[in-house]
Amino acid sequence: MLDIIKIKGARQHNLKNISLEIPKNKFVVFTGISGSGKSSLAFDTIYAEGQRRYVESLSAYARQFLGIMDKPDVDSIEGLSPSISIDQKTASHNPRSTIGTITEIYDYLRVLYARIGHPHCPKCKIEITKLSVDEITTMLMNEIQKHIKTDKIKPHRFMILSPIVRQKKGEFKDLFGNLSSKGYVKVIVDKSEFISTDEINLIKANKHDISAVIDELSVGFSDFKNEIFVANLRSRLNNSIEQSVNLSEGLVILVHEKKHLLLSEKFSCPNCGLSLPELEPRMFSFNSPLGACEKCKGIGTIYEINPELVFNKNL
C-alpha cells in the first residue's frame, strides 16, 4: 500500500487542475485565503472519493440506505483509504469532546482494549493473573494479621463485602428483595449501611455502588495464638469468599476502619497482591468514574489558585 495519497488533475469546483501528493500518518493542514479551494480539495475531492469507494464496496441492500456520492472531477486518486469527515461548523466547546468521540472511533477503541487488554500491576510492572479462592483466603488472613499487629490490645472489626453493583444507574428494587430472600441482612449502598428489607429509594438517573455484607468479624491479637481459632477463622473466611465471588462475579472486599482492600478471583498481582476487576469498556472512558482521571475527573484541565497572583509579597 502506498504511504502517500497521490492526486492528479483535481478540477472540482474552483480547483484548477491541481496535482499533489499527501503523506499518510502525518498531520496535514490546508491553508489559504477564502475561496482558494481548501474545502473543495479536502471535502469535495479527497473525502468524497474515499466515501464513494467505501459505499460501492457494500452490498446493493446497504447502498440504498447510504446513497452513492457523485464522483469528484479528478483524473485519479491513488493510495486512498476509507475516510472520515468532521463538519467544521459543529465544533463543540465541551472539554470532553475530542476527535475520537465525534467520529465515534473512541467507542470501538474502548471495546477493543477491554477485550484484548492484558492488565499489568502499576507497582510491579508484571501481568496480573487470576487468583483462586484459597489464595484470596491466605491474602486476607495475612491482611488481618497485619492490621491486628498495629494495636495488640483492642479487638479489630472486619467486614467481608461482595460488590454487586459498581457505578451503575438504576433503582435496584428487585436486587434488594433478592438479597433479602437469600439471607443477606445488611447492604452497603453508596457508603451507607442499610437493612436489605428496608425501603431503599435510589435515584434512577444516578450511579450507585451496592455491596452485600457477607460476614462481620471481631478479632484480637491474642486470638491468633489459638491454633483452633485460626483454623476456624480460615474456614469461615473461605466460605465467605466463596459466597462473595459467586454473588459479584469474582470480587470480594475486606473492610477495616474505612480502608477497603479489593481482591479479584480473576485478576490479582502475585507479588504485591494488588487486585483489579474484570476489564470493561467503561474503564477506558473519561466520561465514567471508573475510567476518568482521579485528579481532573476526565476533563483534562485542573484549575488552581496561584498564590503569587493573589497575595502581595511586599505587604
PDB file of C-alpha atoms in Angstrom:
ATOM      1  CA  MET A   1       0.000   0.000   0.000  1.00  0.00           C
ATOM      2  CA  LEU A   2       1.216   3.487  -0.823  1.00  0.00           C
ATOM      3  CA  ASP A   3       2.409   5.659   2.048  1.00  0.00           C
ATOM      4  CA  ILE A   4       1.094   8.725   0.216  1.00  0.00           C
ATOM      5  CA  ILE A   5      -2.193   9.895  -1.309  1.00  0.00           C
ATOM      6  CA  LYS A   6      -1.463  10.811  -4.920  1.00  0.00           C
ATOM      7  CA  ILE A   7      -3.937  13.206  -6.553  1.00  0.00           C
ATOM      8  CA  LYS A   8      -3.796  14.030 -10.269  1.00  0.00           C
ATOM      9  CA  GLY A   9      -5.838  16.675 -12.108  1.00  0.00           C
ATOM     10  CA  ALA A  10      -8.297  17.823  -9.427  1.00  0.00           C
ATOM     11  CA  ARG A  11     -10.814  20.209 -11.004  1.00  0.00           C
ATOM     12  CA  GLN A  12     -13.681  20.081  -8.515  1.00  0.00           C
ATOM     13  CA  HIS A  13     -15.400  23.467  -8.147  1.00  0.00           C
ATOM     14  CA  ASN A  14     -12.724  26.191  -8.244  1.00  0.00           C
ATOM     15  CA  LEU A  15      -9.683  23.865  -8.331  1.00  0.00           C
ATOM     16  CA  LYS A  16      -7.588  24.440 -11.460  1.00  0.00           C
ATOM     17  CA  ASN A  17      -6.213  21.018 -12.452  1.00  0.00           C
ATOM     18  CA  ILE A  18      -4.316  20.527  -9.180  1.00  0.00           C
ATOM     19  CA  SER A  19      -1.902  17.584  -8.716  1.00  0.00           C
ATOM     20  CA  LEU A  20      -0.206  16.852  -5.376  1.00  0.00           C
ATOM     21  CA  GLU A  21       1.000  14.120  -3.006  1.00  0.00           C
ATOM     22  CA  ILE A  22      -0.131  13.998   0.638  1.00  0.00           C
ATOM     23  CA  PRO A  23       1.904  11.879   3.124  1.00  0.00           C
ATOM     24  CA  LYS A  24      -0.009   9.389   5.273  1.00  0.00           C
ATOM     25  CA  ASN A  25       0.314   9.144   9.087  1.00  0.00           C
ATOM     26  CA  LYS A  26       1.099  12.849   9.227  1.00  0.00           C
ATOM     27  CA  PHE A  27      -0.878  15.841  10.461  1.00  0.00           C
ATOM     28  CA  VAL A  28      -1.596  17.730   7.229  1.00  0.00           C
ATOM     29  CA  VAL A  29      -3.166  21.218   7.135  1.00  0.00           C
ATOM     30  CA  PHE A  30      -4.556  23.048   4.094  1.00  0.00           C
ATOM     31  CA  THR A  31      -4.235  26.816   4.420  1.00  0.00           C
ATOM     32  CA  GLY A  32      -5.172  29.668   2.124  1.00  0.00           C
ATOM     33  CA  ILE A  33      -7.478  32.631   1.685  1.00  0.00           C
ATOM     34  CA  SER A  34     -11.239  32.230   1.426  1.00  0.00           C
ATOM     35  CA  GLY A  35     -12.222  30.707  -1.922  1.00  0.00           C
ATOM     36  CA  SER A  36      -8.796  29.239  -2.644  1.00  0.00           C
ATOM     37  CA  GLY A  37     -10.206  25.695  -2.772  1.00  0.00           C
ATOM     38  CA  LYS A  38      -9.297  24.247   0.651  1.00  0.00           C
ATOM     39  CA  SER A  39     -12.716  22.643   1.242  1.00  0.00           C
ATOM     40  CA  SER A  40     -13.018  21.660  -2.435  1.00  0.00           C
ATOM     41  CA  LEU A  41      -9.809  19.659  -2.149  1.00  0.00           C
ATOM     42  CA  ALA A  42     -10.287  18.202   1.338  1.00  0.00           C
ATOM     43  CA  PHE A  43     -14.041  17.511   1.448  1.00  0.00           C
ATOM     44  CA  ASP A  44     -15.377  17.588  -2.115  1.00  0.00           C
ATOM     45  CA  THR A  45     -12.471  15.692  -3.688  1.00  0.00           C
ATOM     46  CA  ILE A  46     -10.480  13.512  -1.233  1.00  0.00           C
ATOM     47  CA  TYR A  47     -13.263  12.725   1.251  1.00  0.00           C
ATOM     48  CA  ALA A  48     -15.961  12.373  -1.432  1.00  0.00           C
ATOM     49  CA  GLU A  49     -13.887   9.846  -3.406  1.00  0.00           C
ATOM     50  CA  GLY A  50     -12.974   7.856  -0.277  1.00  0.00           C
ATOM     51  CA  GLN A  51     -16.601   7.726   0.842  1.00  0.00           C
ATOM     52  CA  ARG A  52     -17.791   6.812  -2.666  1.00  0.00           C
ATOM     53  CA  ARG A  53     -15.375   3.881  -2.887  1.00  0.00           C
ATOM     54  CA  TYR A  54     -16.407   2.656   0.558  1.00  0.00           C
ATOM     55  CA  VAL A  55     -20.131   2.756  -0.277  1.00  0.00           C
ATOM     56  CA  GLU A  56     -19.504   0.959  -3.590  1.00  0.00           C
ATOM     57  CA  SER A  57     -17.856  -1.911  -1.681  1.00  0.00           C
ATOM     58  CA  LEU A  58     -21.073  -2.568   0.271  1.00  0.00           C
ATOM     59  CA  SER A  59     -23.968  -4.737  -0.833  1.00  0.00           C
ATOM     60  CA  ALA A  60     -26.770  -3.352  -3.004  1.00  0.00           C
ATOM     61  CA  TYR A  61     -29.101  -3.588   0.012  1.00  0.00           C
ATOM     62  CA  ALA A  62     -26.823  -1.408   2.197  1.00  0.00           C
ATOM     63  CA  ARG A  63     -26.171   1.110  -0.594  1.00  0.00           C
ATOM     64  CA  GLN A  64     -29.854   2.004  -0.888  1.00  0.00           C
ATOM     65  CA  PHE A  65     -29.769   3.430   2.663  1.00  0.00           C
ATOM     66  CA  LEU A  66     -26.493   5.354   2.293  1.00  0.00           C
ATOM     67  CA  GLY A  67     -26.663   6.700  -1.234  1.00  0.00           C
ATOM     68  CA  ILE A  68     -23.645   6.886  -3.523  1.00  0.00           C
ATOM     69  CA  MET A  69     -21.861  10.243  -3.714  1.00  0.00           C
ATOM     70  CA  ASP A  70     -21.060  11.718  -7.117  1.00  0.00           C
ATOM     71  CA  LYS A  71     -17.573  11.059  -8.448  1.00  0.00           C
ATOM     72  CA  PRO A  72     -15.462  14.199  -7.997  1.00  0.00           C
ATOM     73  CA  ASP A  73     -13.940  15.909 -11.053  1.00  0.00           C
ATOM     74  CA  VAL A  74     -10.438  14.446 -10.812  1.00  0.00           C
ATOM     75  CA  ASP A  75      -8.263  12.356 -13.138  1.00  0.00           C
ATOM     76  CA  SER A  76      -7.128   9.861 -10.472  1.00  0.00           C
ATOM     77  CA  ILE A  77      -6.559   9.417  -6.714  1.00  0.00           C
ATOM     78  CA  GLU A  78      -4.190   6.661  -5.559  1.00  0.00           C
ATOM     79  CA  GLY A  79      -3.445   5.328  -2.077  1.00  0.00           C
ATOM     80  CA  LEU A  80      -6.816   6.411  -0.654  1.00  0.00           C
ATOM     81  CA  SER A  81      -8.183   4.722   2.491  1.00  0.00           C
ATOM     82  CA  PRO A  82     -11.744   4.908   3.897  1.00  0.00           C
ATOM     83  CA  SER A  83     -12.059   8.428   5.275  1.00  0.00           C
ATOM     84  CA  ILE A  84     -13.982  10.292   7.978  1.00  0.00           C
ATOM     85  CA  SER A  85     -15.188  13.872   7.687  1.00  0.00           C
ATOM     86  CA  ILE A  86     -15.962  16.147  10.630  1.00  0.00           C
ATOM     87  CA  ASP A  87     -18.234  19.119   9.973  1.00  0.00           C
ATOM     88  CA  GLN A  88     -16.348  22.357  10.555  1.00  0.00           C
ATOM     89  CA  LYS A  89     -19.447  24.084  11.936  1.00  0.00           C
ATOM     90  CA  THR A  90     -20.240  21.619  14.734  1.00  0.00           C
ATOM     91  CA  ALA A  91     -17.148  22.287  16.852  1.00  0.00           C
ATOM     92  CA  SER A  92     -18.052  21.575  20.488  1.00  0.00           C
ATOM     93  CA  HIS A  93     -16.778  23.635  23.419  1.00  0.00           C
ATOM     94  CA  ASN A  94     -17.199  20.655  25.759  1.00  0.00           C
ATOM     95  CA  PRO A  95     -13.747  19.686  27.122  1.00  0.00           C
ATOM     96  CA  ARG A  96     -14.779  16.015  26.951  1.00  0.00           C
ATOM     97  CA  SER A  97     -15.379  16.278  23.207  1.00  0.00           C
ATOM     98  CA  THR A  98     -12.450  15.041  21.100  1.00  0.00           C
ATOM     99  CA  ILE A  99     -11.831  13.815  17.559  1.00  0.00           C
ATOM    100  CA  GLY A 100     -12.306  10.286  18.907  1.00  0.00           C
ATOM    101  CA  THR A 101     -15.732  10.995  20.412  1.00  0.00           C
ATOM    102  CA  ILE A 102     -17.022  12.994  17.420  1.00  0.00           C
ATOM    103  CA  THR A 103     -16.061  10.247  14.951  1.00  0.00           C
ATOM    104  CA  GLU A 104     -17.168   7.507  17.425  1.00  0.00           C
ATOM    105  CA  ILE A 105     -13.822   5.718  16.960  1.00  0.00           C
ATOM    106  CA  TYR A 106     -13.372   6.098  20.721  1.00  0.00           C
ATOM    107  CA  ASP A 107     -16.307   3.732  21.387  1.00  0.00           C
ATOM    108  CA  TYR A 108     -14.718   0.992  19.289  1.00  0.00           C
ATOM    109  CA  LEU A 109     -11.317   1.503  20.924  1.00  0.00           C
ATOM    110  CA  ARG A 110     -12.821   1.112  24.402  1.00  0.00           C
ATOM    111  CA  VAL A 111     -14.361  -2.228  23.426  1.00  0.00           C
ATOM    112  CA  LEU A 112     -11.113  -3.325  21.741  1.00  0.00           C
ATOM    113  CA  TYR A 113      -8.946  -2.537  24.783  1.00  0.00           C
ATOM    114  CA  ALA A 114     -11.420  -4.248  27.133  1.00  0.00           C
ATOM    115  CA  ARG A 115     -11.417  -7.446  25.038  1.00  0.00           C
ATOM    116  CA  ILE A 116      -7.743  -7.877  24.140  1.00  0.00           C
ATOM    117  CA  GLY A 117      -6.123  -5.993  27.036  1.00  0.00           C
ATOM    118  CA  HIS A 118      -3.726  -7.709  29.458  1.00  0.00           C
ATOM    119  CA  PRO A 119      -3.749  -5.810  32.792  1.00  0.00           C
ATOM    120  CA  HIS A 120      -0.372  -5.171  34.420  1.00  0.00           C
ATOM    121  CA  CYS A 121       0.394  -4.230  38.011  1.00  0.00           C
ATOM    122  CA  PRO A 122       1.256  -0.487  38.219  1.00  0.00           C
ATOM    123  CA  LYS A 123       3.675  -1.240  41.090  1.00  0.00           C
ATOM    124  CA  CYS A 124       5.490  -4.415  39.989  1.00  0.00           C
ATOM    125  CA  LYS A 125       5.056  -3.943  36.211  1.00  0.00           C
ATOM    126  CA  ILE A 126       4.139  -7.622  35.735  1.00  0.00           C
ATOM    127  CA  GLU A 127       0.985  -9.068  34.176  1.00  0.00           C
ATOM    128  CA  ILE A 128      -1.881  -9.601  36.606  1.00  0.00           C
ATOM    129  CA  THR A 129      -3.301 -13.117  36.668  1.00  0.00           C
ATOM    130  CA  LYS A 130      -6.284 -14.870  38.239  1.00  0.00           C
ATOM    131  CA  LEU A 131      -6.456 -15.857  41.934  1.00  0.00           C
ATOM    132  CA  SER A 132      -8.049 -18.952  43.438  1.00  0.00           C
ATOM    133  CA  VAL A 133     -10.374 -18.788  46.460  1.00  0.00           C
ATOM    134  CA  ASP A 134      -7.655 -20.394  48.635  1.00  0.00           C
ATOM    135  CA  GLU A 135      -5.122 -17.761  47.543  1.00  0.00           C
ATOM    136  CA  ILE A 136      -7.592 -14.964  48.349  1.00  0.00           C
ATOM    137  CA  THR A 137      -8.202 -16.561  51.776  1.00  0.00           C
ATOM    138  CA  THR A 138      -4.464 -16.626  52.502  1.00  0.00           C
ATOM    139  CA  MET A 139      -4.093 -12.997  51.453  1.00  0.00           C
ATOM    140  CA  LEU A 140      -6.990 -11.896  53.676  1.00  0.00           C
ATOM    141  CA  MET A 141      -5.578 -13.849  56.626  1.00  0.00           C
ATOM    142  CA  ASN A 142      -2.230 -12.071  56.181  1.00  0.00           C
ATOM    143  CA  GLU A 143      -4.001  -8.722  55.861  1.00  0.00           C
ATOM    144  CA  ILE A 144      -5.997  -9.312  59.066  1.00  0.00           C
ATOM    145  CA  GLN A 145      -2.816 -10.267  60.948  1.00  0.00           C
ATOM    146  CA  LYS A 146      -1.071  -7.126  59.684  1.00  0.00           C
ATOM    147  CA  HIS A 147      -3.889  -4.865  60.933  1.00  0.00           C
ATOM    148  CA  ILE A 148      -4.045  -6.595  64.316  1.00  0.00           C
ATOM    149  CA  LYS A 149      -0.323  -6.049  64.966  1.00  0.00           C
ATOM    150  CA  THR A 150      -0.841  -2.261  64.761  1.00  0.00           C
ATOM    151  CA  ASP A 151      -2.852  -2.404  68.018  1.00  0.00           C
ATOM    152  CA  LYS A 152      -2.471  -5.579  70.073  1.00  0.00           C
ATOM    153  CA  ILE A 153      -4.876  -4.543  72.847  1.00  0.00           C
ATOM    154  CA  LYS A 154      -8.261  -3.763  71.315  1.00  0.00           C
ATOM    155  CA  PRO A 155     -10.270  -6.174  69.141  1.00  0.00           C
ATOM    156  CA  HIS A 156     -10.407  -5.267  65.448  1.00  0.00           C
ATOM    157  CA  ARG A 157     -13.621  -5.330  63.412  1.00  0.00           C
ATOM    158  CA  PHE A 158     -13.563  -6.543  59.812  1.00  0.00           C
ATOM    159  CA  MET A 159     -16.262  -6.851  57.182  1.00  0.00           C
ATOM    160  CA  ILE A 160     -16.375  -9.062  54.099  1.00  0.00           C
ATOM    161  CA  LEU A 161     -18.311  -7.357  51.310  1.00  0.00           C
ATOM    162  CA  SER A 162     -19.450  -8.541  47.900  1.00  0.00           C
ATOM    163  CA  PRO A 163     -19.558  -5.574  45.456  1.00  0.00           C
ATOM    164  CA  ILE A 164     -22.611  -6.494  43.368  1.00  0.00           C
ATOM    165  CA  VAL A 165     -23.172  -3.106  41.701  1.00  0.00           C
ATOM    166  CA  ARG A 166     -20.288  -0.769  40.840  1.00  0.00           C
ATOM    167  CA  GLN A 167     -21.096   2.670  39.404  1.00  0.00           C
ATOM    168  CA  LYS A 168     -24.315   1.703  37.611  1.00  0.00           C
ATOM    169  CA  LYS A 169     -27.581   3.595  37.227  1.00  0.00           C
ATOM    170  CA  GLY A 170     -30.930   2.271  38.458  1.00  0.00           C
ATOM    171  CA  GLU A 171     -33.239   1.795  41.455  1.00  0.00           C
ATOM    172  CA  PHE A 172     -32.399  -1.926  42.016  1.00  0.00           C
ATOM    173  CA  LYS A 173     -35.660  -2.723  43.822  1.00  0.00           C
ATOM    174  CA  ASP A 174     -35.547  -6.381  42.744  1.00  0.00           C
ATOM    175  CA  LEU A 175     -31.911  -6.716  43.824  1.00  0.00           C
ATOM    176  CA  PHE A 176     -32.621  -5.795  47.454  1.00  0.00           C
ATOM    177  CA  GLY A 177     -35.563  -8.200  47.557  1.00  0.00           C
ATOM    178  CA  ASN A 178     -33.406 -10.952  46.066  1.00  0.00           C
ATOM    179  CA  LEU A 179     -30.624 -10.383  48.630  1.00  0.00           C
ATOM    180  CA  SER A 180     -33.139 -10.437  51.477  1.00  0.00           C
ATOM    181  CA  SER A 181     -34.611 -13.747  50.255  1.00  0.00           C
ATOM    182  CA  LYS A 182     -31.105 -15.264  50.164  1.00  0.00           C
ATOM    183  CA  GLY A 183     -30.477 -14.319  53.778  1.00  0.00           C
ATOM    184  CA  TYR A 184     -28.222 -11.277  53.351  1.00  0.00           C
ATOM    185  CA  VAL A 185     -29.428  -8.884  56.042  1.00  0.00           C
ATOM    186  CA  LYS A 186     -27.102  -5.883  55.616  1.00  0.00           C
ATOM    187  CA  VAL A 187     -26.159  -3.979  52.469  1.00  0.00           C
ATOM    188  CA  ILE A 188     -23.820  -1.040  51.879  1.00  0.00           C
ATOM    189  CA  VAL A 189     -25.347   1.460  49.448  1.00  0.00           C
ATOM    190  CA  ASP A 190     -23.183   4.433  48.440  1.00  0.00           C
ATOM    191  CA  LYS A 191     -21.077   4.090  51.646  1.00  0.00           C
ATOM    192  CA  SER A 192     -24.176   3.973  53.900  1.00  0.00           C
ATOM    193  CA  GLU A 193     -25.344   0.846  55.735  1.00  0.00           C
ATOM    194  CA  PHE A 194     -28.938  -0.400  55.348  1.00  0.00           C
ATOM    195  CA  ILE A 195     -31.035  -3.454  56.176  1.00  0.00           C
ATOM    196  CA  SER A 196     -31.966  -5.276  52.975  1.00  0.00           C
ATOM    197  CA  THR A 197     -35.642  -5.370  53.987  1.00  0.00           C
ATOM    198  CA  ASP A 198     -35.749  -1.566  54.406  1.00  0.00           C
ATOM    199  CA  GLU A 199     -37.405   0.683  51.854  1.00  0.00           C
ATOM    200  CA  ILE A 200     -34.280   1.857  49.997  1.00  0.00           C
ATOM    201  CA  ASN A 201     -35.148   4.567  47.475  1.00  0.00           C
ATOM    202  CA  LEU A 202     -32.412   5.306  44.950  1.00  0.00           C
ATOM    203  CA  ILE A 203     -32.404   7.976  42.246  1.00  0.00           C
ATOM    204  CA  LYS A 204     -32.683   6.103  38.971  1.00  0.00           C
ATOM    205  CA  ALA A 205     -30.540   8.570  36.993  1.00  0.00           C
ATOM    206  CA  ASN A 206     -27.613   8.477  39.461  1.00  0.00           C
ATOM    207  CA  LYS A 207     -24.798   5.919  39.554  1.00  0.00           C
ATOM    208  CA  HIS A 208     -24.656   3.735  42.653  1.00  0.00           C
ATOM    209  CA  ASP A 209     -22.388   1.280  44.485  1.00  0.00           C
ATOM    210  CA  ILE A 210     -24.143  -1.628  46.218  1.00  0.00           C
ATOM    211  CA  SER A 211     -22.358  -4.286  48.278  1.00  0.00           C
ATOM    212  CA  ALA A 212     -23.809  -7.143  50.294  1.00  0.00           C
ATOM    213  CA  VAL A 213     -22.329  -7.697  53.769  1.00  0.00           C
ATOM    214  CA  ILE A 214     -21.278 -11.349  53.671  1.00  0.00           C
ATOM    215  CA  ASP A 215     -19.667 -11.583  57.116  1.00  0.00           C
ATOM    216  CA  GLU A 216     -18.515  -9.477  60.074  1.00  0.00           C
ATOM    217  CA  LEU A 217     -15.511 -10.445  62.184  1.00  0.00           C
ATOM    218  CA  SER A 218     -14.130  -9.241  65.503  1.00  0.00           C
ATOM    219  CA  VAL A 219     -10.557 -10.457  66.009  1.00  0.00           C
ATOM    220  CA  GLY A 220      -7.919  -9.630  68.618  1.00  0.00           C
ATOM    221  CA  PHE A 221      -4.162 -10.211  68.741  1.00  0.00           C
ATOM    222  CA  SER A 222      -4.436 -12.925  71.397  1.00  0.00           C
ATOM    223  CA  ASP A 223      -6.881 -14.901  69.231  1.00  0.00           C
ATOM    224  CA  PHE A 224      -4.126 -15.730  66.755  1.00  0.00           C
ATOM    225  CA  LYS A 225      -2.215 -17.588  69.497  1.00  0.00           C
ATOM    226  CA  ASN A 226      -5.003 -20.221  69.473  1.00  0.00           C
ATOM    227  CA  GLU A 227      -4.439 -22.674  66.597  1.00  0.00           C
ATOM    228  CA  ILE A 228      -8.050 -23.907  66.685  1.00  0.00           C
ATOM    229  CA  PHE A 229      -9.336 -20.314  66.379  1.00  0.00           C
ATOM    230  CA  VAL A 230      -7.019 -19.654  63.414  1.00  0.00           C
ATOM    231  CA  ALA A 231      -8.179 -22.826  61.646  1.00  0.00           C
ATOM    232  CA  ASN A 232     -11.851 -21.924  62.236  1.00  0.00           C
ATOM    233  CA  LEU A 233     -11.243 -18.340  61.059  1.00  0.00           C
ATOM    234  CA  ARG A 234      -9.626 -19.586  57.860  1.00  0.00           C
ATOM    235  CA  SER A 235     -12.545 -21.937  57.198  1.00  0.00           C
ATOM    236  CA  ARG A 236     -15.047 -19.140  57.889  1.00  0.00           C
ATOM    237  CA  LEU A 237     -13.189 -16.758  55.586  1.00  0.00           C
ATOM    238  CA  ASN A 238     -13.057 -19.395  52.857  1.00  0.00           C
ATOM    239  CA  ASN A 239     -16.835 -19.863  52.966  1.00  0.00           C
ATOM    240  CA  SER A 240     -17.449 -16.087  52.976  1.00  0.00           C
ATOM    241  CA  ILE A 241     -15.129 -15.565  49.999  1.00  0.00           C
ATOM    242  CA  GLU A 242     -16.870 -18.325  48.026  1.00  0.00           C
ATOM    243  CA  GLN A 243     -20.237 -16.630  48.658  1.00  0.00           C
ATOM    244  CA  SER A 244     -18.841 -13.234  47.686  1.00  0.00           C
ATOM    245  CA  VAL A 245     -17.215 -14.305  44.396  1.00  0.00           C
ATOM    246  CA  ASN A 246     -20.365 -16.171  43.370  1.00  0.00           C
ATOM    247  CA  LEU A 247     -22.521 -13.133  44.140  1.00  0.00           C
ATOM    248  CA  SER A 248     -20.368 -10.458  42.479  1.00  0.00           C
ATOM    249  CA  GLU A 249     -18.697 -12.355  39.635  1.00  0.00           C
ATOM    250  CA  GLY A 250     -15.321 -12.888  41.273  1.00  0.00           C
ATOM    251  CA  LEU A 251     -14.895  -9.866  43.596  1.00  0.00           C
ATOM    252  CA  VAL A 252     -14.508  -9.586  47.363  1.00  0.00           C
ATOM    253  CA  ILE A 253     -13.733  -6.584  49.597  1.00  0.00           C
ATOM    254  CA  LEU A 254     -12.139  -6.610  53.061  1.00  0.00           C
ATOM    255  CA  VAL A 255     -13.082  -3.524  55.100  1.00  0.00           C
ATOM    256  CA  HIS A 256     -11.183  -2.384  58.209  1.00  0.00           C
ATOM    257  CA  GLU A 257     -11.613   1.121  59.677  1.00  0.00           C
ATOM    258  CA  LYS A 258     -12.890   2.579  56.375  1.00  0.00           C
ATOM    259  CA  LYS A 259      -9.960   1.041  54.453  1.00  0.00           C
ATOM    260  CA  HIS A 260     -11.069  -1.124  51.536  1.00  0.00           C
ATOM    261  CA  LEU A 261      -8.997  -3.933  50.024  1.00  0.00           C
ATOM    262  CA  LEU A 262     -10.436  -5.178  46.734  1.00  0.00           C
ATOM    263  CA  LEU A 263      -9.440  -8.702  45.695  1.00  0.00           C
ATOM    264  CA  SER A 264     -10.451 -10.392  42.483  1.00  0.00           C
ATOM    265  CA  GLU A 265     -10.756 -14.054  41.644  1.00  0.00           C
ATOM    266  CA  LYS A 266      -9.983 -13.020  38.084  1.00  0.00           C
ATOM    267  CA  PHE A 267      -7.063 -10.554  38.256  1.00  0.00           C
ATOM    268  CA  SER A 268      -4.518 -10.174  41.065  1.00  0.00           C
ATOM    269  CA  CYS A 269      -0.770  -9.401  41.250  1.00  0.00           C
ATOM    270  CA  PRO A 270       1.182 -12.378  42.665  1.00  0.00           C
ATOM    271  CA  ASN A 271       3.866 -10.088  44.186  1.00  0.00           C
ATOM    272  CA  CYS A 272       2.110  -7.216  45.964  1.00  0.00           C
ATOM    273  CA  GLY A 273      -1.437  -8.618  45.940  1.00  0.00           C
ATOM    274  CA  LEU A 274      -2.962  -5.658  44.079  1.00  0.00           C
ATOM    275  CA  SER A 275      -6.281  -6.683  42.519  1.00  0.00           C
ATOM    276  CA  LEU A 276      -8.126  -5.270  39.554  1.00  0.00           C
ATOM    277  CA  PRO A 277     -11.688  -6.030  38.452  1.00  0.00           C
ATOM    278  CA  GLU A 278     -12.518  -7.552  35.063  1.00  0.00           C
ATOM    279  CA  LEU A 279     -11.677  -5.229  32.191  1.00  0.00           C
ATOM    280  CA  GLU A 280     -14.740  -3.348  30.937  1.00  0.00           C
ATOM    281  CA  PRO A 281     -15.154  -0.728  28.174  1.00  0.00           C
ATOM    282  CA  ARG A 282     -16.133   1.954  30.718  1.00  0.00           C
ATOM    283  CA  MET A 283     -12.705   1.624  32.376  1.00  0.00           C
ATOM    284  CA  PHE A 284     -11.269   3.268  29.255  1.00  0.00           C
ATOM    285  CA  SER A 285     -13.835   6.091  29.220  1.00  0.00           C
ATOM    286  CA  PHE A 286     -13.097   9.539  30.669  1.00  0.00           C
ATOM    287  CA  ASN A 287     -16.880  10.014  30.993  1.00  0.00           C
ATOM    288  CA  SER A 288     -17.099   7.196  33.568  1.00  0.00           C
ATOM    289  CA  PRO A 289     -15.847   7.490  37.177  1.00  0.00           C
ATOM    290  CA  LEU A 290     -14.154   4.104  36.724  1.00  0.00           C
ATOM    291  CA  GLY A 291     -12.026   5.333  33.820  1.00  0.00           C
ATOM    292  CA  ALA A 292     -11.664   9.054  34.476  1.00  0.00           C
ATOM    293  CA  CYS A 293      -8.508  10.561  35.958  1.00  0.00           C
ATOM    294  CA  GLU A 294      -8.993  10.994  39.711  1.00  0.00           C
ATOM    295  CA  LYS A 295      -7.390  14.462  39.685  1.00  0.00           C
ATOM    296  CA  CYS A 296      -9.096  16.164  36.738  1.00  0.00           C
ATOM    297  CA  LYS A 297     -12.236  13.926  36.683  1.00  0.00           C
ATOM    298  CA  GLY A 298     -11.764  13.280  32.965  1.00  0.00           C
ATOM    299  CA  ILE A 299     -11.843  16.959  31.983  1.00  0.00           C
ATOM    300  CA  GLY A 300      -8.129  17.164  31.168  1.00  0.00           C
ATOM    301  CA  THR A 301      -7.659  20.503  32.937  1.00  0.00           C
ATOM    302  CA  ILE A 302      -7.126  21.336  36.614  1.00  0.00           C
ATOM    303  CA  TYR A 303      -7.919  24.869  37.816  1.00  0.00           C
ATOM    304  CA  GLU A 304      -5.843  26.017  40.794  1.00  0.00           C
ATOM    305  CA  ILE A 305      -5.319  29.327  42.569  1.00  0.00           C
ATOM    306  CA  ASN A 306      -1.893  30.877  42.094  1.00  0.00           C
ATOM    307  CA  PRO A 307      -0.955  32.407  45.500  1.00  0.00           C
ATOM    308  CA  GLU A 308       1.584  34.741  43.861  1.00  0.00           C
ATOM    309  CA  LEU A 309      -1.217  36.444  41.934  1.00  0.00           C
ATOM    310  CA  VAL A 310      -3.489  36.716  44.993  1.00  0.00           C
ATOM    311  CA  PHE A 311      -1.086  37.826  47.752  1.00  0.00           C
ATOM    312  CA  ASN A 312       1.325  40.734  47.522  1.00  0.00           C
ATOM    313  CA  LYS A 313       4.721  39.684  48.941  1.00  0.00           C
ATOM    314  CA  ASN A 314       5.606  43.312  49.699  1.00  0.00           C
ATOM    315  CA  LEU A 315       2.696  43.736  52.141  1.00  0.00           C
TER     316      LEU A 315
END
